[in-house]
Amino acid sequence: FHPSNRSVMGFEPNYDESKIPEYTLPDPLVTQSGSPVTTAEQWNTVRRPELLALFEKHVYGVSPPPCPIRRKHVSSKTVFDGLATRTEIDVLFGSADDATSMRMMVYVPKQRAGAVPAFLGLNFQGNHGVDDDPEIELNPGWFRVGRDGTTDGNKANEKSRGATASRWPLQMILKRGYAVATIYYGDIDPDFDDGFNNGIHGTLGDQVAHVAPESRWGSIAAWAYGLSRGLDCLEAETDLGIDAAKVAVLGHSRLGKTALWAGATDPRFAMVISNNSGCGGAALSRRAIGETVGRINEAFPHWFCDQFTEYNENEDACPVDQHELIALAAPRPIYVASATEDQWADPKGEFLAAAAADPVYRLLGTDGMGGDAPPAKMPAAEQPINSGVVGYHLRTGKHAVTDYDWQQYLDFADRHMKDGR
Ligand code: GCU
């Protein structure tokens, strides 16, 4: 996203805290009919399903039921001087002849005692953008026009090889004993508004025909659906050496929104990580600071379901807010990360959302953000809150994924996904 685009549609973002409208957050521990939720059982059987259905209906849209996948091995190779095995697998959605397929690229450390935990995340610029090995096929699909000469029209070119490598410090992750799996998000659903025809919207779309049109899955839901099918693949590929019960789903920005929705809808994900996910991700919509619901729906009409446009400049009317999305991951560990120069994504709103999810985590018997209560104040930059199961940090710098972010995720994962810790 380019800052100069922010006013393209006459939208001037507010960055002034004093101009935030007064708001009351919906209480995750009170049902729509007003009953307090005081036990884990009430959460699991009543409130959690209710919130999931509300997010489907009002925000992300309803996705089809899981389809069976088919898997085709493409390649397997030892990489990074013997550090890891890289395997590429095409995953097909369903059994139809015209099934959409996504290519998953998986790195597993060679040195391991048993099956290892893994990170699974979508990427923006193709698997060939994650690492510049020329043996990784240049993804032939549709790409957003790159700012840095990495595309010709809507096709990736040779310059895009390794273009997002800084976001994927593969060797650092592998050396810490984790596997990494990634998929180009455009394989699942190309990121433009085409009336929900291309990608899995087209090939699986008839399965949501019974859903009211305004509440059918948008692109974020489609990408999250792809992440779940990616997890199906990791579960089936037992020879890879990955412990599929310990897979953290992670994502940056729009793909951070996607990781949160995947973690909410698919409880098999053992951990959820949101990197700079902002509006429609970890940030509270009701704060209406930086990017707003109205702005995001106007700029990206295909990301959410149409019902979400009802809350343009009208956030209070939405029955849910994003702290409840975070709560839907409970009691599983979740980590929310912000960056100081990413005010568009409202770092403070991301922190407040994590803190407002804390009571649900505590009701479910965890220590939430740690200590006796969530911190009342947002932490300073580089002061991660990571003693509990809800982690948060603010990093100095721009909208990005850096080694610092990864170090926090790895430390957090060590605490929650490694045996004997
Ligand atoms: C835009 C958009 C954000 C999104 C970001 C991204 O900035 O407004 O909501 O998170 O793109 O995905 O890079």
Short mmCIF file of C-alpha atoms and ligand atoms in Angstrom, two decimals:
data_model
loop_
_atom_site.label_atom_id
_atom_site.label_comp_id
_atom_site.label_asym_id
_atom_site.label_seq_id
_atom_site.Cartn_x
_atom_site.Cartn_y
_atom_site.Cartn_z
CA PHE A 1 0.00 0.00 0.00
CA HIS A 2 1.30 3.39 -0.91
CA PRO A 3 0.61 6.29 1.46
CA SER A 4 -0.27 8.53 -1.46
CA ASN A 5 -3.19 6.25 -2.31
CA ARG A 6 -4.82 7.06 0.98
CA SER A 7 -6.60 10.09 -0.28
CA VAL A 8 -7.39 8.65 -3.71
CA MET A 9 -11.06 8.32 -2.93
CA GLY A 10 -11.27 11.56 -1.02
CA PHE A 11 -10.60 9.76 2.22
CA GLU A 12 -8.48 11.62 4.75
CA PRO A 13 -7.61 9.27 7.58
CA ASN A 14 -7.90 10.52 11.12
CA TYR A 15 -4.83 9.96 13.28
CA ASP A 16 -5.96 12.08 16.19
CA GLU A 17 -6.91 10.04 19.28
CA SER A 18 -9.06 12.90 20.55
CA LYS A 19 -11.29 12.58 17.49
CA ILE A 20 -12.14 8.92 18.07
CA PRO A 21 -15.89 8.63 18.50
CA GLU A 22 -17.15 7.44 21.85
CA TYR A 23 -17.74 3.76 21.67
CA THR A 24 -18.59 0.75 23.80
CA LEU A 25 -17.17 -2.57 22.77
CA PRO A 26 -19.53 -5.51 22.59
CA ASP A 27 -18.78 -7.80 25.54
CA PRO A 28 -17.45 -11.15 24.32
CA LEU A 29 -18.81 -12.70 27.52
CA VAL A 30 -22.43 -11.62 27.05
CA THR A 31 -24.64 -13.39 24.51
CA GLN A 32 -26.73 -11.55 21.93
CA SER A 33 -29.77 -12.11 24.12
CA GLY A 34 -27.97 -10.50 27.06
CA SER A 35 -27.02 -13.55 29.14
CA PRO A 36 -23.64 -13.49 30.84
CA VAL A 37 -21.20 -16.23 29.88
CA THR A 38 -19.60 -17.46 33.07
CA THR A 39 -18.36 -20.95 32.29
CA ALA A 40 -16.06 -22.50 29.70
CA GLU A 41 -18.93 -24.73 28.68
CA GLN A 42 -21.20 -21.75 27.96
CA TRP A 43 -18.42 -20.21 25.92
CA ASN A 44 -17.80 -23.37 23.91
CA THR A 45 -21.38 -24.40 23.32
CA VAL A 46 -23.22 -21.06 23.11
CA ARG A 47 -21.14 -17.92 22.75
CA ARG A 48 -18.29 -19.14 20.59
CA PRO A 49 -20.61 -20.60 17.90
CA GLU A 50 -22.74 -17.46 18.12
CA LEU A 51 -19.73 -15.17 17.56
CA LEU A 52 -18.43 -17.30 14.70
CA ALA A 53 -21.81 -17.09 12.98
CA LEU A 54 -21.92 -13.31 13.52
CA PHE A 55 -18.47 -12.85 11.98
CA GLU A 56 -19.55 -15.01 9.05
CA LYS A 57 -22.78 -13.14 8.50
CA HIS A 58 -21.50 -9.59 9.04
CA VAL A 59 -17.78 -9.51 8.28
CA TYR A 60 -16.06 -12.30 6.34
CA GLY A 61 -18.98 -14.24 4.84
CA VAL A 62 -19.87 -17.92 4.93
CA SER A 63 -17.44 -20.36 3.31
CA PRO A 64 -18.28 -23.78 1.83
CA PRO A 65 -17.75 -26.88 3.95
CA PRO A 66 -14.24 -28.35 3.68
CA CYS A 67 -13.65 -30.03 0.32
CA PRO A 68 -11.53 -33.14 -0.05
CA ILE A 69 -8.08 -32.33 -1.37
CA ARG A 70 -5.87 -34.09 -3.89
CA ARG A 71 -2.10 -33.85 -3.62
CA LYS A 72 0.55 -34.03 -6.33
CA HIS A 73 4.23 -33.94 -5.46
CA VAL A 74 6.17 -31.55 -7.65
CA SER A 75 9.71 -31.63 -6.26
CA SER A 76 11.88 -32.45 -3.28
CA LYS A 77 15.39 -31.15 -2.75
CA THR A 78 18.01 -30.62 -0.07
CA VAL A 79 18.67 -26.89 0.35
CA PHE A 80 20.73 -24.42 2.40
CA ASP A 81 23.86 -26.62 2.57
CA GLY A 82 22.02 -29.56 4.02
CA LEU A 83 19.98 -27.57 6.55
CA ALA A 84 16.56 -28.52 5.18
CA THR A 85 14.47 -30.42 2.69
CA ARG A 86 12.28 -28.32 0.44
CA THR A 87 9.19 -30.06 -0.93
CA GLU A 88 6.66 -28.61 -3.35
CA ILE A 89 3.19 -30.08 -3.43
CA ASP A 90 0.25 -29.07 -5.58
CA VAL A 91 -2.96 -29.17 -3.56
CA LEU A 92 -6.18 -29.41 -5.56
CA PHE A 93 -9.48 -28.22 -4.13
CA GLY A 94 -11.97 -31.05 -4.69
CA SER A 95 -12.17 -33.69 -7.38
CA ALA A 96 -13.56 -31.68 -10.29
CA ASP A 97 -11.54 -31.62 -13.52
CA ASP A 98 -11.28 -27.84 -13.31
CA ALA A 99 -10.38 -27.85 -9.60
CA THR A 100 -8.36 -24.83 -8.46
CA SER A 101 -4.89 -25.79 -7.34
CA MET A 102 -2.40 -24.10 -5.02
CA ARG A 103 1.27 -24.95 -4.70
CA MET A 104 2.54 -25.40 -1.17
CA MET A 105 6.28 -25.05 -0.59
CA VAL A 106 7.48 -26.71 2.59
CA TYR A 107 10.88 -26.50 4.30
CA VAL A 108 11.65 -29.05 7.03
CA PRO A 109 14.89 -29.07 9.03
CA LYS A 110 16.91 -32.21 8.35
CA GLN A 111 18.26 -32.38 11.87
CA ARG A 112 15.35 -33.32 14.07
CA ALA A 113 14.58 -35.84 16.77
CA GLY A 114 10.97 -36.35 15.73
CA ALA A 115 8.21 -34.52 13.91
CA VAL A 116 8.67 -30.75 14.26
CA PRO A 117 6.23 -27.87 14.76
CA ALA A 118 5.65 -25.62 11.77
CA PHE A 119 4.58 -22.16 10.65
CA LEU A 120 2.08 -21.98 7.80
CA GLY A 121 1.41 -18.69 6.04
CA LEU A 122 0.37 -17.26 2.71
CA ASN A 123 2.75 -15.07 0.73
CA PHE A 124 2.15 -11.99 -1.43
CA GLN A 125 4.63 -12.42 -4.26
CA GLY A 126 4.68 -16.11 -5.07
CA ASN A 127 6.74 -18.94 -3.61
CA HIS A 128 9.52 -17.76 -5.90
CA GLY A 129 9.39 -14.42 -4.05
CA VAL A 130 10.17 -16.13 -0.73
CA ASP A 131 13.54 -17.50 -1.84
CA ASP A 132 15.53 -16.68 -4.96
CA ASP A 133 16.47 -20.27 -5.89
CA PRO A 134 15.93 -20.29 -9.68
CA GLU A 135 14.58 -23.83 -9.44
CA ILE A 136 11.40 -22.50 -7.84
CA GLU A 137 9.01 -21.98 -10.71
CA LEU A 138 8.00 -18.41 -11.43
CA ASN A 139 4.31 -18.46 -10.51
CA PRO A 140 2.36 -18.03 -13.79
CA GLY A 141 -0.79 -16.64 -12.12
CA TRP A 142 -2.20 -13.15 -11.64
CA PHE A 143 -0.16 -10.66 -9.58
CA ARG A 144 -0.90 -7.18 -8.34
CA VAL A 145 1.29 -4.73 -10.20
CA GLY A 146 4.53 -4.55 -8.20
CA ARG A 147 5.88 -1.20 -7.08
CA ASP A 148 9.45 -2.23 -7.69
CA GLY A 149 9.45 -3.56 -11.25
CA THR A 150 8.67 -7.13 -10.15
CA THR A 151 5.73 -7.51 -12.54
CA ASP A 152 5.04 -7.02 -16.23
CA GLY A 153 1.39 -6.13 -16.34
CA ASN A 154 -0.17 -8.64 -13.96
CA LYS A 155 2.53 -11.29 -14.41
CA ALA A 156 5.48 -11.84 -12.11
CA ASN A 157 8.87 -11.38 -13.75
CA GLU A 158 12.40 -12.55 -12.89
CA LYS A 159 12.94 -9.53 -10.64
CA SER A 160 10.35 -10.89 -8.24
CA ARG A 161 12.58 -13.83 -7.31
CA GLY A 162 13.36 -13.45 -3.62
CA ALA A 163 11.49 -10.12 -3.52
CA THR A 164 9.88 -10.91 -0.16
CA ALA A 165 12.77 -12.96 1.27
CA SER A 166 13.25 -10.49 4.13
CA ARG A 167 9.79 -11.44 5.40
CA TRP A 168 10.69 -15.13 5.39
CA PRO A 169 14.02 -15.66 7.24
CA LEU A 170 13.89 -19.35 6.36
CA GLN A 171 17.29 -20.39 7.65
CA MET A 172 16.77 -18.65 10.97
CA ILE A 173 13.44 -20.45 11.45
CA LEU A 174 14.81 -23.82 10.36
CA LYS A 175 17.83 -23.51 12.66
CA ARG A 176 15.45 -23.00 15.55
CA GLY A 177 13.90 -26.39 14.75
CA TYR A 178 10.74 -25.33 12.95
CA ALA A 179 9.35 -26.19 9.54
CA VAL A 180 7.87 -23.47 7.29
CA ALA A 181 5.12 -23.94 4.73
CA THR A 182 3.93 -21.22 2.39
CA ILE A 183 1.49 -20.76 -0.47
CA TYR A 184 0.96 -17.87 -2.89
CA TYR A 185 -2.38 -16.35 -1.87
CA GLY A 186 -3.33 -15.62 -5.49
CA ASP A 187 -3.34 -19.37 -6.22
CA ILE A 188 -6.41 -19.58 -3.99
CA ASP A 189 -8.15 -16.42 -5.10
CA PRO A 190 -6.56 -13.67 -7.21
CA ASP A 191 -6.69 -10.41 -5.27
CA PHE A 192 -9.01 -8.28 -7.36
CA ASP A 193 -12.72 -7.70 -7.53
CA ASP A 194 -14.02 -9.95 -10.27
CA GLY A 195 -17.49 -10.60 -8.91
CA PHE A 196 -16.32 -13.74 -7.12
CA ASN A 197 -15.68 -15.80 -10.23
CA ASN A 198 -12.01 -16.69 -10.30
CA GLY A 199 -10.09 -18.96 -7.91
CA ILE A 200 -12.02 -21.12 -5.47
CA HIS A 201 -14.86 -18.59 -5.44
CA GLY A 202 -15.59 -19.83 -8.94
CA THR A 203 -14.92 -23.53 -8.56
CA LEU A 204 -16.52 -24.02 -5.12
CA GLY A 205 -18.95 -21.10 -5.13
CA ASP A 206 -22.10 -23.10 -5.86
CA GLN A 207 -21.72 -24.59 -2.38
CA VAL A 208 -22.67 -21.28 -0.80
CA ALA A 209 -25.68 -20.76 -3.07
CA HIS A 210 -27.99 -21.30 -0.08
CA VAL A 211 -26.42 -18.38 1.79
CA ALA A 212 -27.91 -14.87 1.50
CA PRO A 213 -25.83 -13.12 -1.20
CA GLU A 214 -24.65 -10.37 1.14
CA SER A 215 -23.17 -12.94 3.51
CA ARG A 216 -21.25 -15.14 1.06
CA TRP A 217 -17.49 -15.54 1.51
CA GLY A 218 -15.21 -12.73 0.49
CA SER A 219 -11.56 -13.12 -0.47
CA ILE A 220 -10.23 -13.15 3.09
CA ALA A 221 -12.52 -16.09 3.84
CA ALA A 222 -11.38 -17.80 0.64
CA TRP A 223 -7.71 -17.37 1.55
CA ALA A 224 -8.42 -18.70 5.06
CA TYR A 225 -10.18 -21.67 3.49
CA GLY A 226 -7.00 -22.30 1.50
CA LEU A 227 -4.94 -22.23 4.71
CA SER A 228 -7.18 -24.91 6.19
CA ARG A 229 -6.74 -27.08 3.09
CA GLY A 230 -3.01 -26.47 3.45
CA LEU A 231 -3.27 -27.88 6.96
CA ASP A 232 -5.21 -30.87 5.57
CA CYS A 233 -2.23 -31.46 3.31
CA LEU A 234 0.27 -31.25 6.18
CA GLU A 235 -1.86 -33.72 8.15
CA ALA A 236 -1.89 -36.14 5.24
CA GLU A 237 1.82 -35.81 4.42
CA THR A 238 3.08 -37.67 7.47
CA ASP A 239 6.44 -38.42 5.83
CA LEU A 240 7.39 -34.73 5.75
CA GLY A 241 8.38 -34.82 9.43
CA ILE A 242 5.92 -32.14 10.53
CA ASP A 243 3.76 -32.44 13.64
CA ALA A 244 0.43 -31.28 12.20
CA ALA A 245 -0.96 -30.82 15.72
CA LYS A 246 1.59 -28.03 16.17
CA VAL A 247 1.07 -25.74 13.24
CA ALA A 248 1.01 -21.99 13.81
CA VAL A 249 -0.91 -20.03 11.19
CA LEU A 250 0.58 -16.62 10.51
CA GLY A 251 0.22 -13.74 8.12
CA HIS A 252 1.08 -10.13 7.45
CA SER A 253 -1.34 -7.32 6.72
CA ARG A 254 -4.30 -8.56 4.63
CA LEU A 255 -2.84 -12.00 5.12
CA GLY A 256 -2.72 -11.30 8.87
CA LYS A 257 -6.46 -10.65 8.76
CA THR A 258 -6.65 -13.95 6.92
CA ALA A 259 -4.56 -15.80 9.52
CA LEU A 260 -6.86 -14.54 12.28
CA TRP A 261 -9.95 -15.74 10.43
CA ALA A 262 -8.29 -19.10 9.68
CA GLY A 263 -7.39 -19.49 13.34
CA ALA A 264 -10.95 -18.61 14.38
CA THR A 265 -12.64 -21.00 11.97
CA ASP A 266 -10.19 -23.90 12.20
CA PRO A 267 -9.38 -24.98 15.76
CA ARG A 268 -6.74 -27.39 14.47
CA PHE A 269 -4.31 -24.47 14.19
CA ALA A 270 -2.29 -24.70 17.38
CA MET A 271 -1.25 -21.04 17.39
CA VAL A 272 -2.24 -17.84 15.58
CA ILE A 273 0.03 -14.93 14.64
CA SER A 274 -1.17 -11.59 13.29
CA ASN A 275 1.54 -9.31 11.92
CA ASN A 276 0.37 -5.72 11.29
CA SER A 277 -3.11 -6.93 10.31
CA GLY A 278 -4.92 -3.67 11.06
CA CYS A 279 -8.50 -2.91 10.03
CA GLY A 280 -10.59 -6.06 9.64
CA GLY A 281 -7.76 -7.89 11.42
CA ALA A 282 -6.62 -7.28 14.97
CA ALA A 283 -7.52 -3.56 15.17
CA LEU A 284 -10.78 -2.47 16.79
CA SER A 285 -13.13 -1.14 14.10
CA ARG A 286 -14.97 1.14 16.53
CA ARG A 287 -11.90 3.32 17.02
CA ALA A 288 -12.21 4.47 13.40
CA ILE A 289 -8.65 5.73 13.33
CA GLY A 290 -6.24 5.18 10.45
CA GLU A 291 -7.96 2.81 8.02
CA THR A 292 -11.69 2.55 8.64
CA VAL A 293 -14.38 0.05 7.68
CA GLY A 294 -15.72 2.47 5.09
CA ARG A 295 -12.31 3.00 3.53
CA ILE A 296 -11.41 -0.67 3.41
CA ASN A 297 -14.71 -1.66 1.85
CA GLU A 298 -14.36 1.03 -0.77
CA ALA A 299 -10.77 0.18 -1.65
CA PHE A 300 -11.09 -3.60 -1.39
CA PRO A 301 -14.74 -4.46 -2.06
CA HIS A 302 -13.94 -8.15 -2.49
CA TRP A 303 -12.20 -8.82 0.84
CA PHE A 304 -15.25 -8.94 3.13
CA CYS A 305 -18.85 -9.95 2.60
CA ASP A 306 -21.21 -7.26 1.30
CA GLN A 307 -23.01 -7.06 4.63
CA PHE A 308 -19.85 -5.48 6.09
CA THR A 309 -20.52 -2.32 4.04
CA GLU A 310 -23.51 -1.68 6.33
CA TYR A 311 -20.94 -0.60 8.91
CA ASN A 312 -19.16 1.98 6.75
CA GLU A 313 -18.98 5.06 9.02
CA ASN A 314 -21.38 3.09 11.21
CA GLU A 315 -19.08 0.74 13.15
CA ASP A 316 -21.24 0.78 16.28
CA ALA A 317 -24.03 -1.01 14.47
CA CYS A 318 -21.89 -4.05 13.84
CA PRO A 319 -22.74 -6.73 16.42
CA VAL A 320 -19.07 -7.75 16.74
CA ASP A 321 -15.69 -6.08 16.94
CA GLN A 322 -12.23 -7.44 16.35
CA HIS A 323 -11.31 -8.29 19.95
CA GLU A 324 -13.90 -11.02 19.59
CA LEU A 325 -12.09 -12.38 16.56
CA ILE A 326 -8.97 -12.71 18.72
CA ALA A 327 -11.08 -14.36 21.42
CA LEU A 328 -12.22 -16.98 18.91
CA ALA A 329 -8.69 -18.41 19.00
CA ALA A 330 -8.95 -19.00 22.77
CA PRO A 331 -7.58 -20.89 24.58
CA ARG A 332 -4.89 -21.39 21.93
CA PRO A 333 -1.84 -19.10 22.04
CA ILE A 334 -2.19 -16.00 19.88
CA TYR A 335 0.31 -13.24 19.12
CA VAL A 336 -0.52 -9.79 17.77
CA ALA A 337 2.26 -7.54 16.46
CA SER A 338 2.21 -3.87 15.43
CA ALA A 339 4.77 -1.37 14.13
CA THR A 340 5.27 2.25 15.22
CA GLU A 341 5.20 3.68 11.69
CA ASP A 342 2.16 1.65 10.71
CA GLN A 343 -0.46 4.01 12.10
CA TRP A 344 -2.72 3.07 9.18
CA ALA A 345 -3.18 -0.28 10.94
CA ASP A 346 -3.81 1.40 14.33
CA PRO A 347 -1.23 -0.24 16.63
CA LYS A 348 -3.08 0.95 19.72
CA GLY A 349 -6.33 -0.56 18.46
CA GLU A 350 -4.50 -3.85 17.95
CA PHE A 351 -3.16 -3.77 21.49
CA LEU A 352 -6.57 -2.86 22.95
CA ALA A 353 -8.22 -5.68 21.02
CA ALA A 354 -5.76 -8.23 22.38
CA ALA A 355 -6.33 -6.89 25.90
CA ALA A 356 -10.13 -7.02 25.44
CA ALA A 357 -9.88 -10.69 24.44
CA ASP A 358 -8.04 -11.48 27.67
CA PRO A 359 -11.19 -12.18 29.79
CA VAL A 360 -12.21 -14.97 27.41
CA TYR A 361 -8.76 -16.52 27.70
CA ARG A 362 -8.96 -16.35 31.49
CA LEU A 363 -12.44 -17.86 31.55
CA LEU A 364 -10.97 -20.81 29.64
CA GLY A 365 -8.36 -21.38 32.33
CA THR A 366 -5.33 -19.69 30.80
CA ASP A 367 -3.43 -16.66 32.04
CA GLY A 368 -4.38 -14.52 29.03
CA MET A 369 -1.85 -11.73 28.60
CA GLY A 370 -0.10 -12.86 31.77
CA GLY A 371 -0.15 -11.52 35.33
CA ASP A 372 -3.43 -10.95 37.10
CA ALA A 373 -4.97 -8.72 34.45
CA PRO A 374 -4.00 -7.42 31.01
CA PRO A 375 -1.70 -4.37 31.12
CA ALA A 376 -3.70 -1.16 31.32
CA LYS A 377 -1.25 0.67 29.09
CA MET A 378 0.15 -0.13 25.71
CA PRO A 379 3.78 -1.24 26.01
CA ALA A 380 6.61 0.81 24.54
CA ALA A 381 8.31 -0.37 21.35
CA GLU A 382 10.49 -3.46 21.73
CA GLN A 383 8.89 -4.32 25.08
CA PRO A 384 7.02 -7.49 24.13
CA ILE A 385 4.28 -8.82 26.36
CA ASN A 386 4.87 -12.51 26.12
CA SER A 387 4.54 -14.21 29.47
CA GLY A 388 0.99 -15.43 28.88
CA VAL A 389 -0.82 -17.09 25.98
CA VAL A 390 -1.87 -13.78 24.41
CA GLY A 391 1.30 -12.09 23.16
CA TYR A 392 1.74 -8.58 21.81
CA HIS A 393 4.55 -6.35 20.68
CA LEU A 394 5.06 -2.99 19.11
CA ARG A 395 8.16 -2.83 16.91
CA THR A 396 9.93 0.33 15.80
CA GLY A 397 9.60 0.79 12.07
CA LYS A 398 7.37 0.31 9.11
CA HIS A 399 4.58 -1.98 7.97
CA ALA A 400 6.66 -5.13 7.36
CA VAL A 401 7.73 -8.48 8.75
CA THR A 402 11.25 -8.29 10.15
CA ASP A 403 13.70 -10.60 11.89
CA TYR A 404 12.72 -8.92 15.15
CA ASP A 405 9.10 -9.98 14.60
CA TRP A 406 10.18 -13.53 13.80
CA GLN A 407 12.41 -13.73 16.87
CA GLN A 408 9.40 -12.93 19.05
CA TYR A 409 7.26 -15.51 17.24
CA LEU A 410 9.96 -18.16 17.60
CA ASP A 411 10.41 -17.44 21.31
CA PHE A 412 6.64 -17.57 21.80
CA ALA A 413 6.40 -20.81 19.82
CA ASP A 414 9.26 -22.31 21.86
CA ARG A 415 7.20 -21.69 24.94
CA HIS A 416 3.94 -23.07 23.61
CA MET A 417 4.67 -25.58 20.86
CA LYS A 418 7.81 -27.39 21.99
CA ASP A 419 7.62 -30.43 24.26
CA GLY A 420 8.96 -30.23 27.76
CA ARG A 421 8.93 -26.45 27.99
C1 GCU B 1 -3.67 -1.84 2.43
C2 GCU B 1 -4.93 -2.04 3.17
C3 GCU B 1 -4.70 -2.77 4.49
C4 GCU B 1 -3.90 -4.02 4.25
C5 GCU B 1 -2.66 -3.71 3.45
C6 GCU B 1 -1.87 -4.94 3.01
O1 GCU B 1 -2.85 -0.96 3.13
O2 GCU B 1 -5.52 -0.79 3.36
O3 GCU B 1 -5.92 -3.10 5.11
O4 GCU B 1 -3.60 -4.65 5.47
O5 GCU B 1 -3.02 -3.06 2.26
O6 GCU B 1 -2.38 -6.03 2.94
O7 GCU B 1 -0.69 -4.73 2.65
#
